[in-house]
Amino acid sequence: MFRFDFSVRTLRKLNQGGEVISSVDMSKYSTFKCGGRAKVLVLIKTLEGFVKVTKYLKDKSIEYFVIGAGSNILVSDKGYNGVVLKLSGDLARIESTGDNTIEVGAGVKLSKIFAYTSSNNLSGLEDGAGIPATIG
């Protein structure tokens, strides 16, 4: 059974400015637009916040899962009695590292990567065009 023995305030502090929302309608975070509520949604903005939040949840034995664009999830209409971590912020950025290479956060949508690579004359990712997902 899920133990909900933590404070949202603690999650907010660990998440370093990212949002923490209780009782979230997961249909708003799924490409299928269906499903019930999650106990808590944490919008992760930094890698450090991700590390701190996941360590805390593991230490407390609190069930959680990570999503990007929500393209590969179906949440039960009964909901999810745990914590959902959605990658955003620094984890959804693209950065050129020189020599025709880029560094891409796990939360970057594939469509954004294709637009970036196309406008910067980079190639090799075209086979994934049209997939409504994130890189992670």
C-alpha atoms as one frame of an Amber mdcrd trajectory, in Angstrom:
protein
   0.000   0.000   0.000   1.239   3.483  -0.854   2.343   5.493   2.162   1.587
   9.168   1.730   3.792  10.197   4.655   5.603  13.254   3.348   4.840  16.890
   2.881   4.318  18.664  -0.394   6.409  21.456   1.127   9.405  19.101   1.358
   8.984  18.107  -2.298   8.814  21.777  -3.312  12.033  22.524  -1.449  13.840
  19.548  -2.983  12.524  20.382  -6.460  14.213  23.803  -6.414  11.431  25.989
  -7.742   9.632  23.375  -9.821   5.911  22.969  -9.277   4.400  20.327  -7.010
   0.660  19.778  -7.494  -1.653  17.546  -5.459  -4.529  15.498  -6.910  -3.768
  16.013 -10.600  -5.978  14.974 -13.506  -3.520  12.861 -15.531  -5.621  13.098
 -18.700  -4.061  16.561 -19.107  -0.586  14.985 -19.207  -1.227  12.083 -21.581
  -1.435  12.174 -25.366  -4.437   9.818 -25.119  -6.233  12.395 -22.903  -7.696
   9.789 -20.559  -7.116   8.511 -17.042  -7.750   9.386 -13.448  -5.909  11.467
 -10.892  -2.412  11.068  -9.480  -1.820  11.861  -5.809   0.998  14.275  -6.693
   2.609  15.635  -9.859   6.117  17.099  -9.609   7.283  19.212 -12.547  11.032
  18.616 -12.406  13.068  21.590 -13.674  16.688  20.657 -12.892  18.829  17.546
 -12.827  19.769  18.330  -9.225  16.075  18.597  -8.315  15.412  15.269 -10.036
  18.186  13.579  -8.067  17.029  15.048  -4.739  13.343  14.262  -5.292  13.922
  10.674  -6.456  16.319   9.990  -3.562  13.730  11.311  -1.107  10.940   9.214
  -2.623  13.127   6.082  -2.620  14.195   6.686   0.998  10.520   7.001   2.005
   9.533   3.960  -0.146   7.049   6.110  -2.038   5.905   4.819  -5.413   6.670
   7.087  -8.369   7.181   7.093 -12.118   8.728   9.504 -14.622   7.067  10.889
 -17.736   8.116  13.149 -20.579   5.359  14.015 -23.065   3.017  11.324 -21.726
   2.867   9.564 -25.083   3.485   6.073 -23.743   1.248   6.025 -20.663  -2.285
   5.020 -19.852  -3.402   5.977 -16.360  -6.236   3.964 -14.871  -9.545   5.798
 -14.459  -9.153   4.852 -10.782  -6.027   7.022 -10.728  -2.479   6.519  -9.531
  -1.826   6.435  -5.811   1.729   7.733  -6.143   3.938  10.541  -7.388   4.411
  11.385 -11.065   7.609  13.185 -12.051   7.316  15.173 -15.303  10.550  16.323
 -16.920  10.674  20.024 -17.850  12.926  23.066 -17.439  16.642  22.278 -17.823
  15.683  18.677 -18.629  13.799  19.917 -21.706  16.562  21.932 -23.363  18.815
  21.554 -26.372  22.362  22.870 -26.364  24.950  22.894 -29.130  28.243  21.429
 -27.935  30.160  22.197 -31.129  31.520  19.913 -33.847  27.977  19.334 -35.198
  26.800  17.725 -31.943  24.052  18.661 -29.522  23.239  17.841 -25.905  19.568
  17.083 -25.386  17.666  16.798 -22.104  15.477  13.734 -21.556  12.360  15.929
 -21.483  12.820  17.473 -24.943  10.036  16.674 -27.390  11.217  14.901 -30.523
   9.491  17.516 -32.697  11.614  20.237 -31.051  14.785  18.241 -31.722  13.852
  17.781 -35.391  13.143  21.496 -35.794  16.441  22.379 -34.120  18.536  19.925
 -36.123  16.857  20.925 -39.380  17.465  24.643 -38.804  21.105  23.918 -37.887
  21.842  21.634 -40.862  22.218  18.520 -38.711  20.842  15.144 -39.767  20.429
  11.563 -38.624  17.234  11.710 -36.576  14.697  11.873 -39.386  13.415   8.305
 -38.879  11.713   9.373 -35.640   9.694  12.206 -37.168   6.040  12.189 -36.148
   6.478  10.356 -32.846   4.725  12.404 -30.107   7.318  11.706 -27.434  10.362
  13.035 -25.645  13.916  11.816 -26.100  14.105  10.262 -22.603
